């Protein structure tokens, strides 16, 4: 029998690499090994379509602070997807809710079983969905560097699926195993069996969409994982803590990807002394803004309504905390606290306006998390506007109003401009092409998506990165084709 794992280093002698001593539970091991072929079949049928021999990928080998990844060329179907939990803190206690100060749970309390299972299923459903959304992008990659980053994101989303499937198998019995199977049966955009959350059924047909998705939608994932990391259910907390390390790379891909699109647009604008760069092989700033508007607004919906009794109950029970819970300067129970949330109000004449209303802080936790996200998103916009400023361009990108293009929550029943002005449905139908990508915009962007698979070369619509991966140069052979 292998030596007992120290909780940090992955055991790569196992069929399923893990640091959870899977060999000590033969029943669980057999169940996961029976799920593994189904996962690989899903990867082959719904994963990346571009055939490759191998890709320069990062693989987790250690979850500790001294290093947790190694790099090398790996054939993607042979990538060592595994199960990794952050090291256990034996003194950890519940940080919030009615169980605050009690030892965290190593097993699922019976009274919270259904709620925890639902939270894990929803998180797990997003992971394969993004792989499905991005499966055809390899065929139009602007460089080998970008192609490699796409595949790194894909394999890690696959590993995040494994993380949730492990929890379902290990802690939720037959129902958990059935839910794990369903995670492979739903597909992004399917009419019969779509993914649970709307943003994960949208198309990702081009690389501008991919960069916006990894900036805005993966950033939502960061905040959702951050709330689950606070959970009193310790295996879920430790799983999410490690997932956040990998998620950081996905957001880096989005942030720097949009950086480079904006940079190239600025270069073409200056070179030709014109704002109209659509016919010059670049993406016009108004089109970039439209894509930003779409992906940001769709991602805002992922946080749910402004108020939620379910989320209040999750918090009180200790299932799901707040972002950076330990940095909050309150009692971490919120029983008597209040928060202002976005709302529609109606005057005596029946005129609607956008305002705020006060609710219990517990009920307003979705708003609290969304505001953390919005503040974070502003950071990217500042970066991109700095590129515009440094390039001598007067235009600026900006986040649209929180009421713009919303399908969930207080603003789902109204239409608003990016500036926050309420408008009629007729005016929205007439003008939405000013604010969201039109078919003409999408066709133009797709027309630029010609693959560049030669070492050291890059498509004309995007600037090269400032540095390569893991100290390698931009012109490194990141991908070997089949």
Short mmCIF file of C-alpha atoms in Angstrom, two decimals:
data_model
loop_
_atom_site.label_atom_id
_atom_site.label_comp_id
_atom_site.label_asym_id
_atom_site.label_seq_id
_atom_site.Cartn_x
_atom_site.Cartn_y
_atom_site.Cartn_z
CA UNK A 1 0.00 0.00 0.00
CA UNK A 2 1.39 3.47 -0.83
CA UNK A 3 2.61 5.63 2.01
CA UNK A 4 0.01 7.90 3.57
CA UNK A 5 -0.23 11.16 1.66
CA UNK A 6 0.85 14.33 3.46
CA UNK A 7 -2.05 16.27 1.95
CA UNK A 8 0.11 18.37 -0.34
CA UNK A 9 1.85 16.22 -2.94
CA UNK A 10 -0.21 14.38 -5.52
CA UNK A 11 0.21 10.62 -5.81
CA UNK A 12 0.96 10.04 -9.50
CA UNK A 13 1.29 6.29 -9.08
CA UNK A 14 -2.50 6.11 -9.00
CA UNK A 15 -4.76 5.76 -12.04
CA UNK A 16 -6.40 8.98 -10.82
CA UNK A 17 -3.70 11.32 -9.42
CA UNK A 18 -4.81 12.62 -6.03
CA UNK A 19 -3.73 13.89 -2.65
CA UNK A 20 -6.78 12.58 -0.79
CA UNK A 21 -5.52 9.03 -0.15
CA UNK A 22 -7.99 7.61 -2.62
CA UNK A 23 -6.36 4.17 -2.30
CA UNK A 24 -7.70 3.91 1.26
CA UNK A 25 -11.31 3.87 0.05
CA UNK A 26 -11.53 1.14 -2.58
CA UNK A 27 -15.26 1.60 -3.15
CA UNK A 28 -14.84 5.29 -3.90
CA UNK A 29 -11.79 4.58 -6.01
CA UNK A 30 -13.67 2.05 -8.12
CA UNK A 31 -16.61 4.44 -8.54
CA UNK A 32 -14.37 7.25 -9.78
CA UNK A 33 -12.40 4.91 -12.02
CA UNK A 34 -15.70 3.83 -13.60
CA UNK A 35 -16.59 7.51 -14.17
CA UNK A 36 -13.18 8.23 -15.71
CA UNK A 37 -13.86 6.56 -19.12
CA UNK A 38 -17.10 8.54 -19.42
CA UNK A 39 -15.15 11.73 -18.76
CA UNK A 40 -12.55 10.83 -21.39
CA UNK A 41 -15.31 10.04 -23.88
CA UNK A 42 -16.86 13.45 -23.15
CA UNK A 43 -13.44 15.08 -23.68
CA UNK A 44 -13.00 13.34 -27.03
CA UNK A 45 -16.49 14.23 -28.28
CA UNK A 46 -17.06 17.66 -26.68
CA UNK A 47 -13.54 18.93 -25.99
CA UNK A 48 -11.09 20.72 -28.33
CA UNK A 49 -11.57 19.76 -31.97
CA UNK A 50 -8.13 20.78 -33.28
CA UNK A 51 -5.90 17.68 -33.48
CA UNK A 52 -2.57 18.04 -31.68
CA UNK A 53 0.31 15.76 -30.84
CA UNK A 54 1.13 17.50 -27.57
CA UNK A 55 0.88 20.88 -25.85
CA UNK A 56 3.16 22.71 -23.40
CA UNK A 57 0.93 22.48 -20.34
CA UNK A 58 1.08 23.08 -16.61
CA UNK A 59 0.17 20.09 -14.45
CA UNK A 60 -0.50 20.24 -10.73
CA UNK A 61 1.93 18.20 -8.64
CA UNK A 62 1.78 19.97 -5.29
CA UNK A 63 -0.80 22.20 -3.62
CA UNK A 64 1.55 23.67 -1.04
CA UNK A 65 3.07 27.12 -1.01
CA UNK A 66 6.47 25.91 -2.29
CA UNK A 67 5.23 25.12 -5.75
CA UNK A 68 2.27 23.30 -7.22
CA UNK A 69 2.88 22.95 -10.97
CA UNK A 70 5.25 21.54 -13.53
CA UNK A 71 5.45 22.36 -17.24
CA UNK A 72 6.04 20.08 -20.19
CA UNK A 73 4.66 18.90 -23.52
CA UNK A 74 1.67 16.63 -22.85
CA UNK A 75 -0.72 14.87 -25.21
CA UNK A 76 -4.04 16.35 -24.06
CA UNK A 77 -6.01 13.07 -23.85
CA UNK A 78 -3.21 11.87 -21.52
CA UNK A 79 -3.29 14.94 -19.28
CA UNK A 80 -3.28 13.77 -15.67
CA UNK A 81 -6.61 15.09 -14.48
CA UNK A 82 -6.78 14.49 -10.78
CA UNK A 83 -8.18 15.39 -7.38
CA UNK A 84 -6.37 18.02 -5.33
CA UNK A 85 -7.43 19.63 -2.09
CA UNK A 86 -5.47 22.38 -0.34
CA UNK A 87 -3.72 21.30 2.84
CA UNK A 88 -6.03 20.81 5.82
CA UNK A 89 -5.88 23.29 8.67
CA UNK A 90 -6.56 21.13 11.76
CA UNK A 91 -7.54 24.17 13.82
CA UNK A 92 -9.95 25.70 11.31
CA UNK A 93 -13.33 26.78 12.66
CA UNK A 94 -16.52 28.01 10.99
CA UNK A 95 -16.07 31.70 10.24
CA UNK A 96 -19.66 32.91 9.94
CA UNK A 97 -23.33 32.13 10.51
CA UNK A 98 -24.99 30.36 13.39
CA UNK A 99 -22.14 27.81 13.66
CA UNK A 100 -19.43 30.48 13.90
CA UNK A 101 -16.54 29.32 16.08
CA UNK A 102 -17.41 25.61 15.88
CA UNK A 103 -14.99 23.12 14.26
CA UNK A 104 -15.51 22.82 10.50
CA UNK A 105 -17.22 19.71 9.15
CA UNK A 106 -15.33 16.79 7.64
CA UNK A 107 -18.62 15.22 6.55
CA UNK A 108 -21.92 16.61 5.26
CA UNK A 109 -24.43 17.32 8.05
CA UNK A 110 -27.69 15.59 7.18
CA UNK A 111 -29.78 18.75 7.53
CA UNK A 112 -27.71 20.53 4.85
CA UNK A 113 -27.21 17.65 2.46
CA UNK A 114 -29.57 18.80 -0.30
CA UNK A 115 -28.35 22.40 -0.23
CA UNK A 116 -24.67 21.48 -0.38
CA UNK A 117 -25.26 19.01 -3.18
CA UNK A 118 -27.07 21.67 -5.20
CA UNK A 119 -24.27 24.20 -4.72
CA UNK A 120 -21.67 21.66 -5.86
CA UNK A 121 -23.73 20.58 -8.88
CA UNK A 122 -24.22 24.18 -10.08
CA UNK A 123 -20.50 24.93 -9.72
CA UNK A 124 -19.59 21.63 -11.38
CA UNK A 125 -21.91 22.27 -14.32
CA UNK A 126 -20.05 25.46 -15.31
CA UNK A 127 -16.70 23.70 -15.70
CA UNK A 128 -17.35 21.40 -18.69
CA UNK A 129 -19.68 24.02 -20.17
CA UNK A 130 -16.86 26.45 -20.94
CA UNK A 131 -14.83 23.67 -22.59
CA UNK A 132 -17.81 22.96 -24.83
CA UNK A 133 -18.24 26.64 -25.63
CA UNK A 134 -14.58 26.97 -26.62
CA UNK A 135 -14.09 23.65 -28.42
CA UNK A 136 -13.72 25.08 -31.94
CA UNK A 137 -11.49 28.05 -31.13
CA UNK A 138 -8.23 26.19 -31.75
CA UNK A 139 -8.90 26.25 -35.49
CA UNK A 140 -8.65 30.07 -35.52
CA UNK A 141 -5.94 30.69 -32.89
CA UNK A 142 -3.98 33.91 -33.56
CA UNK A 143 -0.67 32.34 -32.40
CA UNK A 144 0.79 29.20 -30.86
CA UNK A 145 1.08 31.09 -27.57
CA UNK A 146 -2.66 31.79 -27.58
CA UNK A 147 -3.48 28.26 -28.68
CA UNK A 148 -1.49 26.89 -25.76
CA UNK A 149 -3.28 29.20 -23.33
CA UNK A 150 -6.66 28.10 -24.66
CA UNK A 151 -5.77 24.45 -24.11
CA UNK A 152 -4.41 25.19 -20.62
CA UNK A 153 -7.72 26.80 -19.71
CA UNK A 154 -9.58 23.81 -21.16
CA UNK A 155 -7.67 21.09 -19.30
CA UNK A 156 -7.97 23.00 -16.04
CA UNK A 157 -11.71 23.44 -16.48
CA UNK A 158 -11.76 19.67 -16.94
CA UNK A 159 -9.86 19.27 -13.68
CA UNK A 160 -12.31 21.57 -11.91
CA UNK A 161 -15.05 19.23 -13.09
CA UNK A 162 -13.11 16.39 -11.47
CA UNK A 163 -12.93 18.41 -8.25
CA UNK A 164 -16.71 18.66 -7.99
CA UNK A 165 -17.28 15.07 -9.13
CA UNK A 166 -14.99 13.84 -6.36
CA UNK A 167 -17.10 15.65 -3.77
CA UNK A 168 -20.33 14.25 -5.24
CA UNK A 169 -18.96 10.70 -5.25
CA UNK A 170 -17.25 10.88 -1.87
CA UNK A 171 -19.94 12.57 0.20
CA UNK A 172 -23.37 12.24 -1.46
CA UNK A 173 -23.85 8.53 -2.15
CA UNK A 174 -26.00 7.27 -5.00
CA UNK A 175 -27.60 10.67 -5.65
CA UNK A 176 -24.15 12.22 -5.92
CA UNK A 177 -23.02 9.58 -8.42
CA UNK A 178 -26.13 10.19 -10.52
CA UNK A 179 -25.51 13.94 -10.49
CA UNK A 180 -21.91 13.32 -11.58
CA UNK A 181 -23.20 11.41 -14.60
CA UNK A 182 -25.60 14.24 -15.46
CA UNK A 183 -22.69 16.71 -15.53
CA UNK A 184 -21.51 14.91 -18.68
CA UNK A 185 -24.98 14.55 -20.22
CA UNK A 186 -25.89 18.24 -20.25
CA UNK A 187 -24.22 20.23 -23.03
CA UNK A 188 -23.74 23.94 -23.62
CA UNK A 189 -26.42 25.31 -25.94
CA UNK A 190 -28.34 22.03 -26.13
CA UNK A 191 -32.07 22.49 -26.73
CA UNK A 192 -32.95 19.30 -24.86
CA UNK A 193 -30.40 19.33 -22.04
CA UNK A 194 -28.68 22.72 -21.69
CA UNK A 195 -26.28 23.82 -18.99
CA UNK A 196 -27.89 25.16 -15.82
CA UNK A 197 -26.78 28.81 -16.03
CA UNK A 198 -27.59 31.01 -19.02
CA UNK A 199 -24.12 32.44 -19.67
CA UNK A 200 -22.81 28.91 -20.19
CA UNK A 201 -25.20 28.29 -23.07
CA UNK A 202 -23.95 31.31 -25.05
CA UNK A 203 -21.65 30.88 -28.03
CA UNK A 204 -17.93 31.62 -27.85
CA UNK A 205 -17.38 31.75 -31.61
CA UNK A 206 -14.30 33.98 -31.83
CA UNK A 207 -11.24 34.99 -29.83
CA UNK A 208 -12.54 38.39 -28.78
CA UNK A 209 -15.46 36.55 -27.18
CA UNK A 210 -13.00 34.13 -25.57
CA UNK A 211 -10.95 36.92 -24.03
CA UNK A 212 -14.07 38.70 -22.78
CA UNK A 213 -15.42 35.41 -21.40
CA UNK A 214 -12.20 34.61 -19.53
CA UNK A 215 -12.07 38.16 -18.20
CA UNK A 216 -15.70 38.63 -17.15
CA UNK A 217 -17.30 35.18 -16.79
CA UNK A 218 -14.30 33.40 -15.29
CA UNK A 219 -14.07 36.34 -12.89
CA UNK A 220 -17.59 35.48 -11.75
CA UNK A 221 -16.20 31.99 -11.16
CA UNK A 222 -13.48 33.47 -8.98
CA UNK A 223 -16.05 35.12 -6.72
CA UNK A 224 -18.32 32.08 -6.55
CA UNK A 225 -15.36 29.89 -5.63
CA UNK A 226 -14.29 32.50 -3.09
CA UNK A 227 -17.63 32.25 -1.28
CA UNK A 228 -17.51 28.43 -1.32
CA UNK A 229 -13.93 28.52 -0.01
CA UNK A 230 -15.38 29.95 3.21
CA UNK A 231 -17.71 26.96 3.61
CA UNK A 232 -17.91 25.09 6.90
CA UNK A 233 -17.86 21.88 4.81
CA UNK A 234 -14.07 21.57 4.84
CA UNK A 235 -13.54 19.34 1.77
CA UNK A 236 -15.47 21.88 -0.34
CA UNK A 237 -13.46 24.74 1.13
CA UNK A 238 -10.12 23.04 0.46
CA UNK A 239 -11.17 22.08 -3.08
CA UNK A 240 -12.14 25.65 -3.95
CA UNK A 241 -8.99 27.10 -2.39
CA UNK A 242 -6.87 25.11 -4.83
CA UNK A 243 -9.20 25.78 -7.78
CA UNK A 244 -8.70 29.52 -7.23
CA UNK A 245 -4.99 29.13 -8.00
CA UNK A 246 -5.80 27.67 -11.40
CA UNK A 247 -8.64 30.13 -12.05
CA UNK A 248 -6.17 33.02 -11.73
CA UNK A 249 -4.50 31.93 -14.98
CA UNK A 250 -7.80 31.93 -16.84
CA UNK A 251 -8.44 35.53 -15.84
CA UNK A 252 -4.86 36.43 -16.79
CA UNK A 253 -5.56 35.07 -20.27
CA UNK A 254 -8.65 37.28 -20.54
CA UNK A 255 -7.07 40.40 -19.09
CA UNK A 256 -3.94 40.32 -21.23
CA UNK A 257 -5.89 39.11 -24.26
CA UNK A 258 -8.08 42.22 -24.23
CA UNK A 259 -4.94 44.28 -23.49
CA UNK A 260 -3.40 43.02 -26.69
CA UNK A 261 -6.53 43.52 -28.81
CA UNK A 262 -6.80 47.13 -27.63
CA UNK A 263 -3.06 47.67 -28.14
CA UNK A 264 -3.20 46.46 -31.73
CA UNK A 265 -6.27 48.60 -32.49
CA UNK A 266 -4.44 51.65 -31.14
CA UNK A 267 -1.40 50.86 -33.28
CA UNK A 268 -3.50 50.62 -36.45
CA UNK A 269 -5.42 53.79 -35.56
CA UNK A 270 -2.17 55.71 -35.17
CA UNK A 271 -0.47 54.17 -38.19
CA UNK A 272 -3.33 55.15 -40.50
CA UNK A 273 -4.55 58.22 -38.58
CA UNK A 274 -8.13 56.98 -38.50
CA UNK A 275 -10.69 55.59 -36.05
CA UNK A 276 -12.18 53.42 -38.80
CA UNK A 277 -9.87 50.42 -38.59
CA UNK A 278 -12.43 47.78 -39.56
CA UNK A 279 -11.15 47.65 -43.12
CA UNK A 280 -7.53 47.63 -41.97
CA UNK A 281 -7.53 44.25 -40.27
CA UNK A 282 -8.18 45.44 -36.69
CA UNK A 283 -11.19 45.48 -34.36
CA UNK A 284 -12.72 48.98 -33.96
CA UNK A 285 -13.01 50.32 -30.43
CA UNK A 286 -16.84 50.59 -30.63
CA UNK A 287 -16.99 46.86 -31.42
CA UNK A 288 -14.70 46.05 -28.49
CA UNK A 289 -17.05 48.11 -26.30
CA UNK A 290 -20.08 46.17 -27.56
CA UNK A 291 -18.44 42.84 -26.74
CA UNK A 292 -17.53 44.19 -23.31
CA UNK A 293 -21.13 45.30 -22.77
CA UNK A 294 -22.48 41.88 -23.65
CA UNK A 295 -20.13 39.71 -21.62
CA UNK A 296 -20.22 41.97 -18.58
CA UNK A 297 -24.03 42.16 -18.47
CA UNK A 298 -24.46 38.42 -19.00
CA UNK A 299 -21.94 37.75 -16.23
CA UNK A 300 -23.79 40.08 -13.83
CA UNK A 301 -26.80 37.80 -14.19
CA UNK A 302 -24.76 34.88 -12.84
CA UNK A 303 -24.91 36.46 -9.38
CA UNK A 304 -28.69 35.98 -9.27
CA UNK A 305 -31.26 38.45 -8.01
CA UNK A 306 -30.42 41.41 -5.80
CA UNK A 307 -32.06 39.63 -2.87
CA UNK A 308 -32.21 35.93 -2.06
CA UNK A 309 -33.58 34.08 0.95
CA UNK A 310 -31.78 30.94 -0.23
CA UNK A 311 -28.40 32.67 -0.07
CA UNK A 312 -29.32 34.12 3.32
CA UNK A 313 -30.03 30.61 4.54
CA UNK A 314 -26.75 29.31 3.04
CA UNK A 315 -24.87 31.97 4.98
CA UNK A 316 -26.64 31.39 8.28
CA UNK A 317 -26.06 27.64 7.94
CA UNK A 318 -22.36 28.10 7.20
CA UNK A 319 -22.54 26.66 3.68
CA UNK A 320 -21.44 29.69 1.67
CA UNK A 321 -19.76 32.81 3.01
CA UNK A 322 -18.82 36.22 1.68
CA UNK A 323 -15.82 37.19 -0.41
CA UNK A 324 -12.86 37.56 1.98
CA UNK A 325 -15.04 36.79 4.99
CA UNK A 326 -12.17 37.05 7.46
CA UNK A 327 -11.50 40.66 6.42
CA UNK A 328 -15.02 41.86 7.24
CA UNK A 329 -15.36 44.06 10.32
CA UNK A 330 -18.74 42.87 11.59
CA UNK A 331 -20.08 40.02 13.70
CA UNK A 332 -20.15 37.57 10.71
CA UNK A 333 -23.75 36.72 11.55
CA UNK A 334 -25.53 39.77 10.09
CA UNK A 335 -28.78 39.12 11.96
CA UNK A 336 -29.41 42.84 12.57
CA UNK A 337 -27.43 44.41 9.70
CA UNK A 338 -28.87 46.05 6.57
CA UNK A 339 -27.69 46.80 3.03
CA UNK A 340 -28.92 49.00 0.20
CA UNK A 341 -29.72 47.02 -2.96
CA UNK A 342 -30.61 48.11 -6.50
CA UNK A 343 -34.33 48.30 -7.15
CA UNK A 344 -36.98 49.81 -9.38
CA UNK A 345 -39.30 52.36 -7.85
CA UNK A 346 -42.60 53.75 -9.17
CA UNK A 347 -43.89 57.27 -8.59
CA UNK A 348 -47.50 58.41 -8.24
CA UNK A 349 -47.84 58.67 -12.01
CA UNK A 350 -46.65 55.12 -12.56
CA UNK A 351 -43.24 56.22 -13.87
CA UNK A 352 -40.43 53.76 -13.13
CA UNK A 353 -36.99 54.85 -12.02
CA UNK A 354 -33.79 53.09 -10.98
CA UNK A 355 -32.98 53.49 -7.31
CA UNK A 356 -32.16 51.54 -4.18
CA UNK A 357 -34.00 50.07 -1.24
CA UNK A 358 -32.85 48.84 2.16
CA UNK A 359 -33.03 45.13 2.99
CA UNK A 360 -31.54 42.77 5.54
CA UNK A 361 -27.82 42.23 4.94
CA UNK A 362 -28.44 38.49 4.90
CA UNK A 363 -31.04 38.76 2.15
CA UNK A 364 -28.79 41.13 0.18
CA UNK A 365 -25.71 38.91 0.03
CA UNK A 366 -25.95 38.51 -3.77
CA UNK A 367 -25.69 42.28 -4.07
CA UNK A 368 -22.68 42.33 -1.73
CA UNK A 369 -20.87 39.79 -3.92
CA UNK A 370 -21.87 41.45 -7.19
CA UNK A 371 -20.46 44.76 -5.96
CA UNK A 372 -17.14 43.12 -5.13
CA UNK A 373 -17.13 41.74 -8.68
CA UNK A 374 -18.01 45.09 -10.27
CA UNK A 375 -15.20 46.81 -8.39
CA UNK A 376 -12.77 44.15 -9.61
CA UNK A 377 -13.97 44.48 -13.21
CA UNK A 378 -13.17 48.19 -13.11
CA UNK A 379 -9.52 47.22 -12.79
CA UNK A 380 -9.43 45.75 -16.28
CA UNK A 381 -11.17 48.77 -17.77
CA UNK A 382 -8.54 51.02 -16.17
CA UNK A 383 -5.79 48.89 -17.73
CA UNK A 384 -7.34 49.07 -21.18
CA UNK A 385 -7.93 52.82 -20.90
CA UNK A 386 -4.30 53.31 -19.89
CA UNK A 387 -3.32 51.65 -23.18
CA UNK A 388 -5.62 54.05 -25.03
CA UNK A 389 -4.20 57.04 -23.14
CA UNK A 390 -0.60 55.98 -23.70
CA UNK A 391 -1.39 55.59 -27.39
CA UNK A 392 -2.73 59.12 -27.63
CA UNK A 393 -6.30 57.95 -28.30
CA UNK A 394 -9.11 60.03 -26.77
CA UNK A 395 -11.80 57.29 -26.65
CA UNK A 396 -12.31 55.30 -23.46
CA UNK A 397 -13.89 51.95 -22.64
CA UNK A 398 -16.33 51.67 -19.73
CA UNK A 399 -18.57 49.25 -17.92
CA UNK A 400 -22.26 49.71 -18.75
CA UNK A 401 -24.81 50.50 -16.05
CA UNK A 402 -25.83 47.60 -13.83
CA UNK A 403 -29.37 47.74 -15.28
CA UNK A 404 -28.20 47.30 -18.89
CA UNK A 405 -29.19 44.11 -20.75
CA UNK A 406 -30.21 42.22 -17.63
CA UNK A 407 -32.28 39.04 -17.72
CA UNK A 408 -32.15 38.22 -13.99
CA UNK A 409 -33.10 40.29 -10.96
CA UNK A 410 -34.65 43.71 -10.42
CA UNK A 411 -33.94 44.94 -13.96
CA UNK A 412 -35.06 41.88 -15.91
CA UNK A 413 -38.42 43.44 -16.79
CA UNK A 414 -37.09 46.77 -18.09
CA UNK A 415 -34.70 48.03 -20.74
CA UNK A 416 -31.92 50.51 -20.02
CA UNK A 417 -29.13 52.15 -21.99
CA UNK A 418 -25.48 51.59 -21.04
CA UNK A 419 -25.72 54.96 -19.28
CA UNK A 420 -28.60 53.80 -17.11
CA UNK A 421 -31.48 55.59 -18.83
CA UNK A 422 -34.75 53.67 -18.84
CA UNK A 423 -36.18 53.23 -22.34
CA UNK A 424 -39.15 51.48 -23.91
CA UNK A 425 -39.00 48.03 -25.42
CA UNK A 426 -39.54 49.58 -28.85
CA UNK A 427 -36.59 51.93 -28.45
CA UNK A 428 -34.44 49.07 -27.17
CA UNK A 429 -35.29 46.98 -30.23
CA UNK A 430 -34.43 49.92 -32.47
CA UNK A 431 -31.17 50.88 -30.77
CA UNK A 432 -29.68 47.75 -29.22
CA UNK A 433 -27.31 47.42 -32.18
CA UNK A 434 -25.59 50.56 -30.90
CA UNK A 435 -24.67 48.78 -27.69
CA UNK A 436 -24.49 45.03 -28.35
CA UNK A 437 -22.68 43.15 -31.15
CA UNK A 438 -24.72 43.04 -34.34
CA UNK A 439 -24.54 40.33 -36.97
CA UNK A 440 -22.35 42.70 -39.00
CA UNK A 441 -19.99 43.17 -36.04
CA UNK A 442 -19.80 39.43 -35.41
CA UNK A 443 -19.19 38.71 -39.09
CA UNK A 444 -16.36 41.23 -39.20
CA UNK A 445 -14.71 39.82 -36.07
CA UNK A 446 -15.03 36.29 -37.39
CA UNK A 447 -13.54 37.36 -40.72
CA UNK A 448 -10.35 38.29 -38.86
CA UNK A 449 -10.11 34.88 -37.17
CA UNK A 450 -7.63 33.32 -39.56
CA UNK A 451 -5.36 30.78 -37.87
CA UNK A 452 -1.67 31.52 -37.37
CA UNK A 453 0.02 28.32 -36.32
CA UNK A 454 3.63 29.18 -37.24
CA UNK A 455 6.22 29.71 -34.50
CA UNK A 456 6.84 33.38 -33.73
CA UNK A 457 3.99 34.60 -35.97
CA UNK A 458 0.76 36.29 -34.89
CA UNK A 459 -2.48 37.47 -36.46
CA UNK A 460 -2.71 41.12 -37.52
CA UNK A 461 -5.65 41.98 -35.22
CA UNK A 462 -3.81 41.35 -31.94
CA UNK A 463 -0.46 42.43 -30.49
CA UNK A 464 2.04 39.82 -29.26
CA UNK A 465 2.37 39.23 -25.50
CA UNK A 466 5.09 40.94 -23.51
CA UNK A 467 6.48 37.58 -22.42
CA UNK A 468 5.92 33.91 -23.04
CA UNK A 469 4.89 31.08 -20.73
CA UNK A 470 7.09 29.92 -17.84
CA UNK A 471 10.08 31.95 -19.02
CA UNK A 472 9.86 30.63 -22.58
CA UNK A 473 9.97 33.12 -25.48
CA UNK A 474 6.92 34.02 -27.53
CA UNK A 475 8.31 32.02 -30.48
CA UNK A 476 8.63 28.80 -28.46
CA UNK A 477 7.03 25.66 -29.95
CA UNK A 478 4.14 25.59 -27.49
CA UNK A 479 2.05 23.22 -29.60
CA UNK A 480 3.07 20.24 -31.74
CA UNK A 481 0.42 19.27 -34.27
CA UNK A 482 -0.66 15.74 -35.05
#
